[in-house]
Coordinates of C-alpha atoms and ligand atoms in Angstrom, one line a residue:
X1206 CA 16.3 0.6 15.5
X1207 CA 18.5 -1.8 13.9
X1208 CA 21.2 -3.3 16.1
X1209 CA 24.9 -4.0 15.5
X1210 CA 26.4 -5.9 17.5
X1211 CA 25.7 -8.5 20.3
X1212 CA 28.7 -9.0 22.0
X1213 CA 29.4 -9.0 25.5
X1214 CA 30.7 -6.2 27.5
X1215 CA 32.6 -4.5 29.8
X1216 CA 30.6 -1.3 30.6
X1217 CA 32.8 0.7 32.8
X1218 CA 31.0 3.3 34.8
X1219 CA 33.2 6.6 35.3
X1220 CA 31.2 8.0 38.4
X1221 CA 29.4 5.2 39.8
X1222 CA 29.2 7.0 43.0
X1223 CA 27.3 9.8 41.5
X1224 CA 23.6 11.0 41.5
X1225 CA 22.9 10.1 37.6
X1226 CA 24.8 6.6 38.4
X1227 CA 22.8 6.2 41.3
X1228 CA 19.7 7.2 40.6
X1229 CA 19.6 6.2 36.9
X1230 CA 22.0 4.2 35.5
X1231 CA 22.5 1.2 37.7
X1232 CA 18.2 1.2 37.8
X1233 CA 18.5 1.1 34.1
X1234 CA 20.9 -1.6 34.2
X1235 CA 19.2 -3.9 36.2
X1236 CA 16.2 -3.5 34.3
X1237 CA 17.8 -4.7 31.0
X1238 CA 19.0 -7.7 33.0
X1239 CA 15.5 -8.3 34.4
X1240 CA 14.4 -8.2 30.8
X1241 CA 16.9 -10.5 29.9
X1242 CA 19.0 -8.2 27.6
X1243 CA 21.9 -8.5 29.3
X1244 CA 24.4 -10.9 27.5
X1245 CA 25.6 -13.3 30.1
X1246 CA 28.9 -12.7 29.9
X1247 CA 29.1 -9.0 30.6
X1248 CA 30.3 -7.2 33.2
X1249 CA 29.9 -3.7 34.7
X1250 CA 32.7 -2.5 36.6
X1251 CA 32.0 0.9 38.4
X1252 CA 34.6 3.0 38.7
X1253 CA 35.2 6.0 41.9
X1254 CA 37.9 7.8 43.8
X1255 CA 37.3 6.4 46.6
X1256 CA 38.4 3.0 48.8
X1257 CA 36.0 0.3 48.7
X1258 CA 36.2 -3.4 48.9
X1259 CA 34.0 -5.6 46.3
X1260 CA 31.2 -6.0 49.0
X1261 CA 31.2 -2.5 50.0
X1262 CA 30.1 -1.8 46.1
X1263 CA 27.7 -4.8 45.8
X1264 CA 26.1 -2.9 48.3
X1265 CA 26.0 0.7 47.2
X1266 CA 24.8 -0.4 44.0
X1267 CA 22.0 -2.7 45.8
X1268 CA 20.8 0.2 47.9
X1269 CA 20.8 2.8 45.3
X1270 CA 18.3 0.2 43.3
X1271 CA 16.4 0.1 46.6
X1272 CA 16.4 3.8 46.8
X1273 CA 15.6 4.9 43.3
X1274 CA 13.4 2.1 42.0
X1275 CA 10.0 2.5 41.1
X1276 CA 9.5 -1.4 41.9
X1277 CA 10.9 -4.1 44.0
X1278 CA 14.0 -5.2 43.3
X1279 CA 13.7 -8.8 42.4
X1280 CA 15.9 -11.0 44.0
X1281 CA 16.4 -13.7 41.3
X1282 CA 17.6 -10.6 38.9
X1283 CA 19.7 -9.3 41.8
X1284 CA 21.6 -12.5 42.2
X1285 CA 22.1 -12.7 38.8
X1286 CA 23.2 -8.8 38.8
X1287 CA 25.4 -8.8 41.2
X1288 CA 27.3 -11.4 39.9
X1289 CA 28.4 -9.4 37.3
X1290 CA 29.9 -6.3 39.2
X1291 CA 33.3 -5.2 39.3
X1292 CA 34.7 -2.4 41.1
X1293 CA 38.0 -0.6 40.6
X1294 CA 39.6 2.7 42.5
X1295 CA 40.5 5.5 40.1
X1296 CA 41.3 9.1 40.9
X1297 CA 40.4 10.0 37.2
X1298 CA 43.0 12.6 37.0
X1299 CA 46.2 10.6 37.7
X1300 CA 46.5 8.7 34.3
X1301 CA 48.7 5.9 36.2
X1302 CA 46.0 4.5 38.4
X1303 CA 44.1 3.3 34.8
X1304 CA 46.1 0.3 34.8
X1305 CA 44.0 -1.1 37.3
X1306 CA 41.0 -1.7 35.2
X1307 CA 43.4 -4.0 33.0
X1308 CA 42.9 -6.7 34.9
X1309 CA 38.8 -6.5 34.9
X1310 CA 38.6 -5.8 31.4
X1311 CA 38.8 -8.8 28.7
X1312 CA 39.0 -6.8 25.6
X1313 CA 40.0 -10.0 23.6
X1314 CA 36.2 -11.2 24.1
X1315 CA 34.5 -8.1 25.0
X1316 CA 33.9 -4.7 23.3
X1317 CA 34.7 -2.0 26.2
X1318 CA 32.1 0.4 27.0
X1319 CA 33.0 3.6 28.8
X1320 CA 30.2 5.4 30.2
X1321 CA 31.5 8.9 31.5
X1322 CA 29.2 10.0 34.6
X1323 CA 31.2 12.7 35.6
X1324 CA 31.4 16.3 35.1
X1325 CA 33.1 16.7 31.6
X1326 CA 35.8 18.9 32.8
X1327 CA 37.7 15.6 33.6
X1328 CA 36.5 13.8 30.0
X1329 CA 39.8 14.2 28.5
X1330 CA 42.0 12.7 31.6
X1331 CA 39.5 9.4 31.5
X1332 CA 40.7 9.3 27.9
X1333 CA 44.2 9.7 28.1
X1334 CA 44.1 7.3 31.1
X1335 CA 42.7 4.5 29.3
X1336 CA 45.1 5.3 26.4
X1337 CA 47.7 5.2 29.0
X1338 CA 46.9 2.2 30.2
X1339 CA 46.8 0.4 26.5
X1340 CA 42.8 0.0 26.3
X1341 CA 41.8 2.0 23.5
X1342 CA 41.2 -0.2 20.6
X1343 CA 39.4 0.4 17.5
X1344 CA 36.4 -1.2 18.8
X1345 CA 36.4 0.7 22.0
X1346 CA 33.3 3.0 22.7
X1347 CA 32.6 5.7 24.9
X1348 CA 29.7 7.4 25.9
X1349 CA 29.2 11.3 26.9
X1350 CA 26.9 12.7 29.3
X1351 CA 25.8 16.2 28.4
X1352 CA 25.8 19.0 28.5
X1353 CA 28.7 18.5 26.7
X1354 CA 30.4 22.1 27.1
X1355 CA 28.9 26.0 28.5
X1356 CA 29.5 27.3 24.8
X1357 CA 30.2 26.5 21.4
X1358 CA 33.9 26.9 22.5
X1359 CA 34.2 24.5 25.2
X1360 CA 32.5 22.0 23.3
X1361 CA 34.7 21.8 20.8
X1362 CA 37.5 21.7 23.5
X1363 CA 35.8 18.6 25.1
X1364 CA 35.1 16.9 22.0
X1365 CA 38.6 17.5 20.2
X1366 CA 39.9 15.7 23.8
X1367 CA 37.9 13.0 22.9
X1368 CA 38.2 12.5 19.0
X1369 CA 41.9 12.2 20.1
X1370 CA 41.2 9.2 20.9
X1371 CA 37.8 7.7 19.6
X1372 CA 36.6 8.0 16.1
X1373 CA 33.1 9.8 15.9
X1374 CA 31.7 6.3 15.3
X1375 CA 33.1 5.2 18.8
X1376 CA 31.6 8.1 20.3
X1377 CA 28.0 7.7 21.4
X1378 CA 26.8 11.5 23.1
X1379 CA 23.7 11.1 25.3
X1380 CA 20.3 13.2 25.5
X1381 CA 18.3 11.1 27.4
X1382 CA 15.0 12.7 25.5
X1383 CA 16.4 10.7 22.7
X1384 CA 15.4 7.4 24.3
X1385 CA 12.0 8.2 25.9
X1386 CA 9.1 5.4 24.5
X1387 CA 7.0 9.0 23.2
X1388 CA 9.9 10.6 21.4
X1389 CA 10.6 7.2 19.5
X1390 CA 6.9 7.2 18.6
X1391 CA 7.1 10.5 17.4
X1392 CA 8.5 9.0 14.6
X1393 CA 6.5 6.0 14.2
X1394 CA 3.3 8.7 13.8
X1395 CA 5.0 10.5 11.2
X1396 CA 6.2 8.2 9.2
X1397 CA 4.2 5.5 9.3
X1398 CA 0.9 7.2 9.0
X1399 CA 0.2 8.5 5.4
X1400 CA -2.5 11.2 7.4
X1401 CA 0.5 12.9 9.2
X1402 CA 3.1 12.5 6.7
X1403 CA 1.3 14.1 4.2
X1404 CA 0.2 17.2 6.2
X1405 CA 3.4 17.9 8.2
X1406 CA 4.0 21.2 6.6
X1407 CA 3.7 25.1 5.9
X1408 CA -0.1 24.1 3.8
X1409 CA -1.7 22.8 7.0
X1410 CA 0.3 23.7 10.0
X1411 CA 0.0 26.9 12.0
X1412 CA 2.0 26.8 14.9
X1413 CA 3.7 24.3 17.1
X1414 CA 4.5 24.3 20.9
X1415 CA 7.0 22.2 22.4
X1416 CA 6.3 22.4 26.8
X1417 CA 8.9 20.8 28.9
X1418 CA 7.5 21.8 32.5
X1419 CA 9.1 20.2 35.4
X1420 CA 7.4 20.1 39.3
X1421 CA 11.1 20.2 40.3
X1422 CA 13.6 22.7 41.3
X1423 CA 17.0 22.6 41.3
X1424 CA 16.9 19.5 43.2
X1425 CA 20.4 20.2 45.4
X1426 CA 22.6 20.8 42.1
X1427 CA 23.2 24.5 42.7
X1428 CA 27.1 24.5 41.8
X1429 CA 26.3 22.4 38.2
X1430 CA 22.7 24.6 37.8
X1431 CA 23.6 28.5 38.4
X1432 CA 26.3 27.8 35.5
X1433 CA 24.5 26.5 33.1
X1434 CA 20.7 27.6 33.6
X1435 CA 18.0 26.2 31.9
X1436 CA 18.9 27.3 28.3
X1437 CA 22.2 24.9 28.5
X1438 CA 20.1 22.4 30.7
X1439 CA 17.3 21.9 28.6
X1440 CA 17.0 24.0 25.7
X1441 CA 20.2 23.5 24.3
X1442 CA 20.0 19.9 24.1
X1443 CA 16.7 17.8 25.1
X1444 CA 14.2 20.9 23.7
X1445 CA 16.3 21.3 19.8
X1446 CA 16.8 17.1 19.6
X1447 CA 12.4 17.0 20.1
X1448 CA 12.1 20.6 18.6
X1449 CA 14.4 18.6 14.9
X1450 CA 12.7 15.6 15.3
X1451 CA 9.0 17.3 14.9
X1452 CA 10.1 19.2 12.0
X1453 CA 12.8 17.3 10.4
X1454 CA 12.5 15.9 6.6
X1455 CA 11.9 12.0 6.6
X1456 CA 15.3 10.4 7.1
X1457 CA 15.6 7.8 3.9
X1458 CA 16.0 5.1 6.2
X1459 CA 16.0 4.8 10.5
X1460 CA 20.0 4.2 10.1
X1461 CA 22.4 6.5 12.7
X1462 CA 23.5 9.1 9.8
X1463 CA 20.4 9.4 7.9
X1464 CA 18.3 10.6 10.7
X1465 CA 21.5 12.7 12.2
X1466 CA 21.8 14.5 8.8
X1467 CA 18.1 15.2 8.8
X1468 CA 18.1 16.6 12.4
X1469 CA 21.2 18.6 11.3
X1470 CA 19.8 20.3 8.2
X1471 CA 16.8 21.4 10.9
X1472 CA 19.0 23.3 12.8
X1473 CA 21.1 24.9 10.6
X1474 CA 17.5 26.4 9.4
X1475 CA 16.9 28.1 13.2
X1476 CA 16.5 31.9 12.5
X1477 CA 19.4 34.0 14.5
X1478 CA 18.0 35.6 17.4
X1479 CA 19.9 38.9 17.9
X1480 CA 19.9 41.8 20.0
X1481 CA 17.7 43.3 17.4
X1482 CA 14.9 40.6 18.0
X1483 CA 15.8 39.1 21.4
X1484 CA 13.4 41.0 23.6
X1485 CA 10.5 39.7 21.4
X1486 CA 11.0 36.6 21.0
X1487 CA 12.4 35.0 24.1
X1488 CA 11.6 35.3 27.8
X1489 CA 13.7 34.3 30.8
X1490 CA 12.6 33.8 34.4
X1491 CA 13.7 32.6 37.5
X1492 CA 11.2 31.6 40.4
X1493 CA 10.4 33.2 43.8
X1494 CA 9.0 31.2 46.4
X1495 CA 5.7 29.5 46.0
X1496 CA 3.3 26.7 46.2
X1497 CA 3.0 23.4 44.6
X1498 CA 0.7 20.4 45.3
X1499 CA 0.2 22.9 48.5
X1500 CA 3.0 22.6 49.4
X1501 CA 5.6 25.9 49.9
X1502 CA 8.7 25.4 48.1
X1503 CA 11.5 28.6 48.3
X1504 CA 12.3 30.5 45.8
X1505 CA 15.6 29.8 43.1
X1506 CA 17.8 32.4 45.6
X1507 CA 16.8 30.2 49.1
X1508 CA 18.1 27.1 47.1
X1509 CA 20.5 25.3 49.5
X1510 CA 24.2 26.4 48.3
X1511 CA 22.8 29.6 46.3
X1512 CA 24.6 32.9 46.5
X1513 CA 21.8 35.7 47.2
X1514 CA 23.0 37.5 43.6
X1515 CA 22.1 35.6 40.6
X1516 CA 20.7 35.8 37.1
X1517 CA 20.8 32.7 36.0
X1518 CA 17.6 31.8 34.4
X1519 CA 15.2 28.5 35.4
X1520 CA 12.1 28.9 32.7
X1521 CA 12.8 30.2 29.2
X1522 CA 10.1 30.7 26.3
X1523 CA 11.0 31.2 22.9
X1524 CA 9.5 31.8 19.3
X1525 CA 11.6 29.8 16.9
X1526 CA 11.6 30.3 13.2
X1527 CA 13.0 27.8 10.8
X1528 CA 13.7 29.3 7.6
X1529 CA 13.4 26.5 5.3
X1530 CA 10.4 25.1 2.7
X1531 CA 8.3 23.1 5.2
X1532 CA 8.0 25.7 7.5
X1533 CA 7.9 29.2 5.9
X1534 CA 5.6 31.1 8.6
X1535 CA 5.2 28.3 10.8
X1536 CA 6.8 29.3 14.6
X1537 CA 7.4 26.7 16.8
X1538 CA 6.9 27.9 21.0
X1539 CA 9.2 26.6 23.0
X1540 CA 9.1 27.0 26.7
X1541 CA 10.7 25.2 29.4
X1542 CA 10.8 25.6 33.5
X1543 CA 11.6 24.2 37.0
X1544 CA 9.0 24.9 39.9
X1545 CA 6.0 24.8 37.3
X1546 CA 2.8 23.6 38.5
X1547 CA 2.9 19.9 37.1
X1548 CA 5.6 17.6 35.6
X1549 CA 4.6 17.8 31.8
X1550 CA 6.3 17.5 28.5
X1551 CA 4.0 17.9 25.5
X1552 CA 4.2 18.9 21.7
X1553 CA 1.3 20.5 20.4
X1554 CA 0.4 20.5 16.7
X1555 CA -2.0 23.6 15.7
X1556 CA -3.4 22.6 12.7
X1557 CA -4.6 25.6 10.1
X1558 CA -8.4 26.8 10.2
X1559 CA -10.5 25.6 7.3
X1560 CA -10.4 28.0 4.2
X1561 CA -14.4 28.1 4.3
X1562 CA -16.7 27.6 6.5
X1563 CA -20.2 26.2 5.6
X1564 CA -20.8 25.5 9.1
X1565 CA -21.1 29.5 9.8
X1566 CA -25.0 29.1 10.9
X1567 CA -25.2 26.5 13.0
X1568 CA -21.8 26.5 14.8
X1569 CA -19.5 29.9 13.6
X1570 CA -15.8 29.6 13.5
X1571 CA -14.9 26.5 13.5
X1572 CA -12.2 25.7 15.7
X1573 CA -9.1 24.1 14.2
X1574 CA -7.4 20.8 14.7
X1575 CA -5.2 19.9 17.5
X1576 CA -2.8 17.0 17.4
X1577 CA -1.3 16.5 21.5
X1578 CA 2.0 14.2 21.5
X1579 CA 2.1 13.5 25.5
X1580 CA 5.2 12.8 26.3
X1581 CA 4.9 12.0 30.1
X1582 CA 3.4 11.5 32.2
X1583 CA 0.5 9.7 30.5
X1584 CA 2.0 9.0 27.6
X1585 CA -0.6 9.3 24.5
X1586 CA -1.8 10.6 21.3
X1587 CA -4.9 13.1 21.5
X1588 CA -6.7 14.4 18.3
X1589 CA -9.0 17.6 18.6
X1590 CA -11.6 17.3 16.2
X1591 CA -15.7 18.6 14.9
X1592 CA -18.5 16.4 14.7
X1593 CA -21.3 16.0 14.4
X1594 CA -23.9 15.6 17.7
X1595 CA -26.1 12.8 16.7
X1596 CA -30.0 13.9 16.8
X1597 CA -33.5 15.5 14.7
X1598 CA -33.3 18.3 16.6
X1599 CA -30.8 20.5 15.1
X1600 CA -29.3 19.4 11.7
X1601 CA -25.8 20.5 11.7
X1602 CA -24.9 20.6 15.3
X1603 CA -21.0 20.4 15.9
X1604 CA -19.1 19.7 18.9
X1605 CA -15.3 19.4 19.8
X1606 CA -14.1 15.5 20.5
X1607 CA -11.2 14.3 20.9
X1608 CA -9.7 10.8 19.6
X1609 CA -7.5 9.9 22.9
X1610 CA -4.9 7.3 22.8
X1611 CA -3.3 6.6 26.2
X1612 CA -0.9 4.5 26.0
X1613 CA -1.4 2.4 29.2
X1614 CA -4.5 1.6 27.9
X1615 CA -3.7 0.5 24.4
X1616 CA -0.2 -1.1 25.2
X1617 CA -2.0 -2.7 28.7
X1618 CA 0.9 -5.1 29.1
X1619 CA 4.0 -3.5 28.0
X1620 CA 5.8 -1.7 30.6
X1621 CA 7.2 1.8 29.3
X1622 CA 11.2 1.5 30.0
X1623 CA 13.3 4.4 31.3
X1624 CA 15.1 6.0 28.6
X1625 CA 18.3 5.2 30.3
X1626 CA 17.4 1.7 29.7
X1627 CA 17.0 2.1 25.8
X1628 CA 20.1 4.3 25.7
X1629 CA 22.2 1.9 27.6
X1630 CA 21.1 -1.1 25.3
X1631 CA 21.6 0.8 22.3
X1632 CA 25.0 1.5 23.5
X1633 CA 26.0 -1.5 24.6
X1634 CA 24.8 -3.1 20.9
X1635 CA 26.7 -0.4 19.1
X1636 CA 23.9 1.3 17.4
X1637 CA 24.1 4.9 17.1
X1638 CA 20.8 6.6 16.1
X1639 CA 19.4 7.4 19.3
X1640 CA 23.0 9.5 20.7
X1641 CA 23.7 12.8 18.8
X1642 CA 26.8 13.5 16.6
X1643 CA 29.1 16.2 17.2
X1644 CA 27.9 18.3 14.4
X1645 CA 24.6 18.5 15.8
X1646 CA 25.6 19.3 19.1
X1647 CA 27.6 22.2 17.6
X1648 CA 24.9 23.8 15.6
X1649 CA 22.8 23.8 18.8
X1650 CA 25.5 25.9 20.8
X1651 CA 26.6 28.0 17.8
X1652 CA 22.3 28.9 18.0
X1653 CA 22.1 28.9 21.6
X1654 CA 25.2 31.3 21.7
X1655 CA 23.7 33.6 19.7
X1656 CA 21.2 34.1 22.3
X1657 CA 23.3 34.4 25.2
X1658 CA 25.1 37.4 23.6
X1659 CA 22.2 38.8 22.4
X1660 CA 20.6 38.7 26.3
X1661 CA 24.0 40.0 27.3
X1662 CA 24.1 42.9 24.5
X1663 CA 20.8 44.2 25.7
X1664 CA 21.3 43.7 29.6
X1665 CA 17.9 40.8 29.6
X1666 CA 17.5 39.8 33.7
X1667 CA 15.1 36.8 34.4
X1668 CA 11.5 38.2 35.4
X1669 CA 10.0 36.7 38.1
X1670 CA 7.7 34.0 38.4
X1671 CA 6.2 32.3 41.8
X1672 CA 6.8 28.3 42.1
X1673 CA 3.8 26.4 41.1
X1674 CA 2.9 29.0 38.3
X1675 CA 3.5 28.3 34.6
X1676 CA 6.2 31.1 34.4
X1677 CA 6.2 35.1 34.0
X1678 CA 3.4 37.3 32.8
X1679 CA 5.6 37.8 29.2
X1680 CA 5.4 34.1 28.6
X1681 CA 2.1 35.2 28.1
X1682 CA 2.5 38.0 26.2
X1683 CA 5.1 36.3 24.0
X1684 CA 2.3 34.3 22.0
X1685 CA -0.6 37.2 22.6
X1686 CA 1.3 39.4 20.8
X1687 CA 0.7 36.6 17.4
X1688 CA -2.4 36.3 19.1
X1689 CA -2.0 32.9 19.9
X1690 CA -1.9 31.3 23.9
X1691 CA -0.2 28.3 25.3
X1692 CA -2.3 25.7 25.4
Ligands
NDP1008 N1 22.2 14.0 37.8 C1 21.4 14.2 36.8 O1 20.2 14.1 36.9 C2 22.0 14.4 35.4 C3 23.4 14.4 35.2 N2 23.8 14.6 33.9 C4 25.3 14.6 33.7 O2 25.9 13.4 34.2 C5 27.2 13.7 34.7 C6 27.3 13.3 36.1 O3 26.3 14.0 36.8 P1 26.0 13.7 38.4 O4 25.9 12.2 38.6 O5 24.8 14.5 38.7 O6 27.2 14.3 39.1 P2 27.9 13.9 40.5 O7 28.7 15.0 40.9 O8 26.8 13.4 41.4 O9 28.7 12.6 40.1 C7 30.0 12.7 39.4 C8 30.9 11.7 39.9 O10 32.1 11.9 39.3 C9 33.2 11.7 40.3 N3 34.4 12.4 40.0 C10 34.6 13.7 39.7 N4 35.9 13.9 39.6 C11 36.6 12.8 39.8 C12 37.9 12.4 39.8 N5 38.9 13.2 39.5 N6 38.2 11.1 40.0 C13 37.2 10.2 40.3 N7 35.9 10.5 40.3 C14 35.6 11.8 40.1 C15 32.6 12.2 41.5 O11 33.2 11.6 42.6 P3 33.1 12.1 44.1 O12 31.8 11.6 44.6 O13 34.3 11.6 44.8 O14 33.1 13.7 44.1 C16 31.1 11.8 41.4 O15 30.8 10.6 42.1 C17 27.4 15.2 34.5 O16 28.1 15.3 33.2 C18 26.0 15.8 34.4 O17 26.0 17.0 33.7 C19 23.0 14.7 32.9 C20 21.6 14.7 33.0 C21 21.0 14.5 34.3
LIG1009 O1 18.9 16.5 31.7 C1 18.1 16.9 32.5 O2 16.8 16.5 32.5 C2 16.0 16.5 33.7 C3 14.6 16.3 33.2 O3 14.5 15.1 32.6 P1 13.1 14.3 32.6 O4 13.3 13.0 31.9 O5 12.6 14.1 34.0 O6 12.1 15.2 31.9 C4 16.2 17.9 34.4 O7 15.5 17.8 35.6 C5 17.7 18.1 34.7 O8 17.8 19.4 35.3 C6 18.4 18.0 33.4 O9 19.8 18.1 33.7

């Protein structure tokens, strides 16, 4: 991705008390200054509600790296890191305390970064707060967590509160999918290899399935989770961004806009899914209690905080139809869940079967091919293919292999970075390809929405699935019925 800018910074962290602060951000952020991506002269000034002196922060942020990194904190990095924290007390809503950060930021020789941890209910205060305060310049940027909204409506809300202020070229919106090492290489595979390019279509394809499965539940976030659910969790952002990157038409170049407008045009193609169609092609479920790893986990209803009346979904499955050229009669499977057996995220690629077989003798039907995209964990390329078993014996003897590309294996000693990381730098260099415009997040609710009513129009309750299994029986019977299974 082509960078833009290299100046220094003042990356102000709205929420730097919070769980994604905690646990991500300030990880991330030592990790670019580990790596030495950290211009010298930038600062990062955390910003929270509540009283703290400038030690008290230095050490919140050094136990949160203790706590949430994979590695050892470094103590050469951390001297250097800590040196460059600021903090400043801000009860977001009360635009008069913003002039407080006026004094940490130098706006004269540093481009302002505001990175909004919080929920967005409170986007719109930050921003009239720093416009009260007189630190909104044109070079200004500010970056959204998502989900940015519960609807089409209240998106537009949020981000109208925020174009108020910053252009959409200021405006950097975060799905942190977009920054993962395996999603970036999704587009290295199909564009730089002539074998992919040239088969990525209706002729040769199919089906696809896209698997987000996560071991977790709902990890303590019952107020934020029962609202949204995993269709505004995950569907409606990480699983259409991977879901328009798969099928999208090459870009003309990697720039922010080209690939944007490519991703767009994908999702202005997604078929409705009405009240007529709903009950065939989706599936919602919510687990019961269960087993994973061996170990009993409760069910979505025994979740700390949770009310015992709920029908908020945490797996969905989905047969998605993209009305356009490429992929006339291609579906794409989506399905995504919490309390699944294993952590996985995987796009599979269901090549077509051969026209003829001349194999029918010695093997039968042949099998078709398989491209795997493993997105975590063991990030890699796997290729199902035929050939031949070497030997006298039997002349034409076949057998499934697979060509298996792991990438710890070929890429030995490169470390694969968070995707905070990448998203952070990208930010803080002012490049804009990897964060999603506001047009694109607005065709994904105005889909999304569609669904909602429909479930609502035809009374659809999440079905039950036990933790530790890979969701309800009519996940199942969503792809038997094309006679096709999840892989
Ligand atoms: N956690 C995660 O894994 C993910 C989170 N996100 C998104 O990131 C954002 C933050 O999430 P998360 O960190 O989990 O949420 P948290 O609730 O843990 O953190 C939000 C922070 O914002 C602060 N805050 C809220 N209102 C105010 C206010 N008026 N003045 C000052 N501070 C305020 C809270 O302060 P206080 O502590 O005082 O309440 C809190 O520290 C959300 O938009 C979420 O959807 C996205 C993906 C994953
Ligand atoms: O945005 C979110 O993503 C995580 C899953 O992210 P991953 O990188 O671990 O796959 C999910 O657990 C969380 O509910 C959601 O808000």
């Amino acid at each position: 991705m082509v960078s833009q800018s290299n100046k220094p910074c003042d990356l102000v962290l709205f929420g730097t008390k919070g769980d994604l602060a905690r646990r991500k951000l300030l990880p991330s952020l030592f990790q670019l200054e580990k790596s030495g991506l950290l211009d010298p002269q930038t600062r990062i000034i955390g910003v929270a509600r509540h009283e703290m002196s400038q030690a008290e922060y230095v050490s919140l942020v050094e136990e949160a790296l203790h706590t949430f990194m994979k590695e050892d904190v470094c103590k050469v990095t951390w001297q250097r890191f800590m040196a460059k924290l600021d903090y400043c007390m801000i009860d977001m809503r009360n635009l008069d305390a913003y002039a407080a950060l006026k004094d940490l930021v130098d706006q004269e020789n540093r481009v302002m970064v505001n990175y909004f941890s919080t929920p967005p209910s409170i986007f719109g205060s930050i921003c009239k707060g720093l416009n009260a305060a007189g630190l909104i310049n044109n070079e200004t940027r500010v970056v959204l967590e998502k989900p940015i909204g519960h609807d089409l409506e209240s998106s537009k809300v949020i981000n109208d509160q925020v174009a108020e202020f910053f252009n959409e070229d200021q405006t950097y919106r975060i799905d942190h999918y977009l920054g993962k090492e395996t999603t970036l290489n999704l587009l290295a595979l199909r564009f730089a290899n002539s074998l992919f390019a040239s088969n990525w279509d209706h002729n040769c394809i199919d089906h696809v399935q896209i698997t987000v499965a996560e071991e977790v539940g709902i990890e303590g976030r019952w107020g934020y989770f029962d609202d949204a659910g995993q269709m505004r969790d995950m569907v409606q952002n990480h699983l259409l961004q991977v879901l328009s990157l798969v099928a999208m038409n090459p870009p003309v170049s990697l720039d922010a806009n080209s690939v944007r407008d490519e991703k767009l045009r994908v999702m202005k193609c997604l078929r409705p899914i009405t009240k007529e169609n709903v009950a065939e092609k989706t599936v919602r479920g919510q687990y019961t209690a269960g087993v994973i790893g061996g170990k009993a986990v409760p069910g979505y209803l025994e979740e700390e905080g949770a009310n015992t009346e709920s029908n908020t979904e945490s797996f969905v499955a989905l047969r998605v139809d993209i009305d356009n050229w490429r992929w006339s009669g291609v579906p794409f499977y989506l399905r995504t869940g919490k309390r699944m057996p294993e952590k996985l995220t995987e796009i599979v690629i269901h090549f077509k079967n051969m026209p003829h077989n001349i194999f029918k003798e010695s093997f039968g039907t042949l099998p078709a091919n398989v491209l795997t995209i493993r997105m975590q964990p063991r990030e890699g390329v796997e290729f199902q293919m035929l050939n031949k078993v070497p030997g006298l014996d039997d002349h034409m003897n076949l057998q499934e292999t697979k060509l298996d590309l792991s990438f710890s294996e070929a890429f030995k000693d490169q470390r694969i970075a968070d995707a905070y990381e990448r998203l952070l730098l990208e930010a803080l260099l002012g490049n804009q390809s990897l964060f999603v415009r506001r047009d694109e997040v607005e065709a994904a609710w105005s889909w999304v929405d569609g669904i909602f009513q429909a479930w609502e129009e035809t009374n659809d309750k999440p079905k039950p699935y036990p933790a530790g299994t890979w969701g309800p029986e009519a996940s199942a019977l969503l792809m038997a019925k094309d006679e096709r299974e999840w892989d």
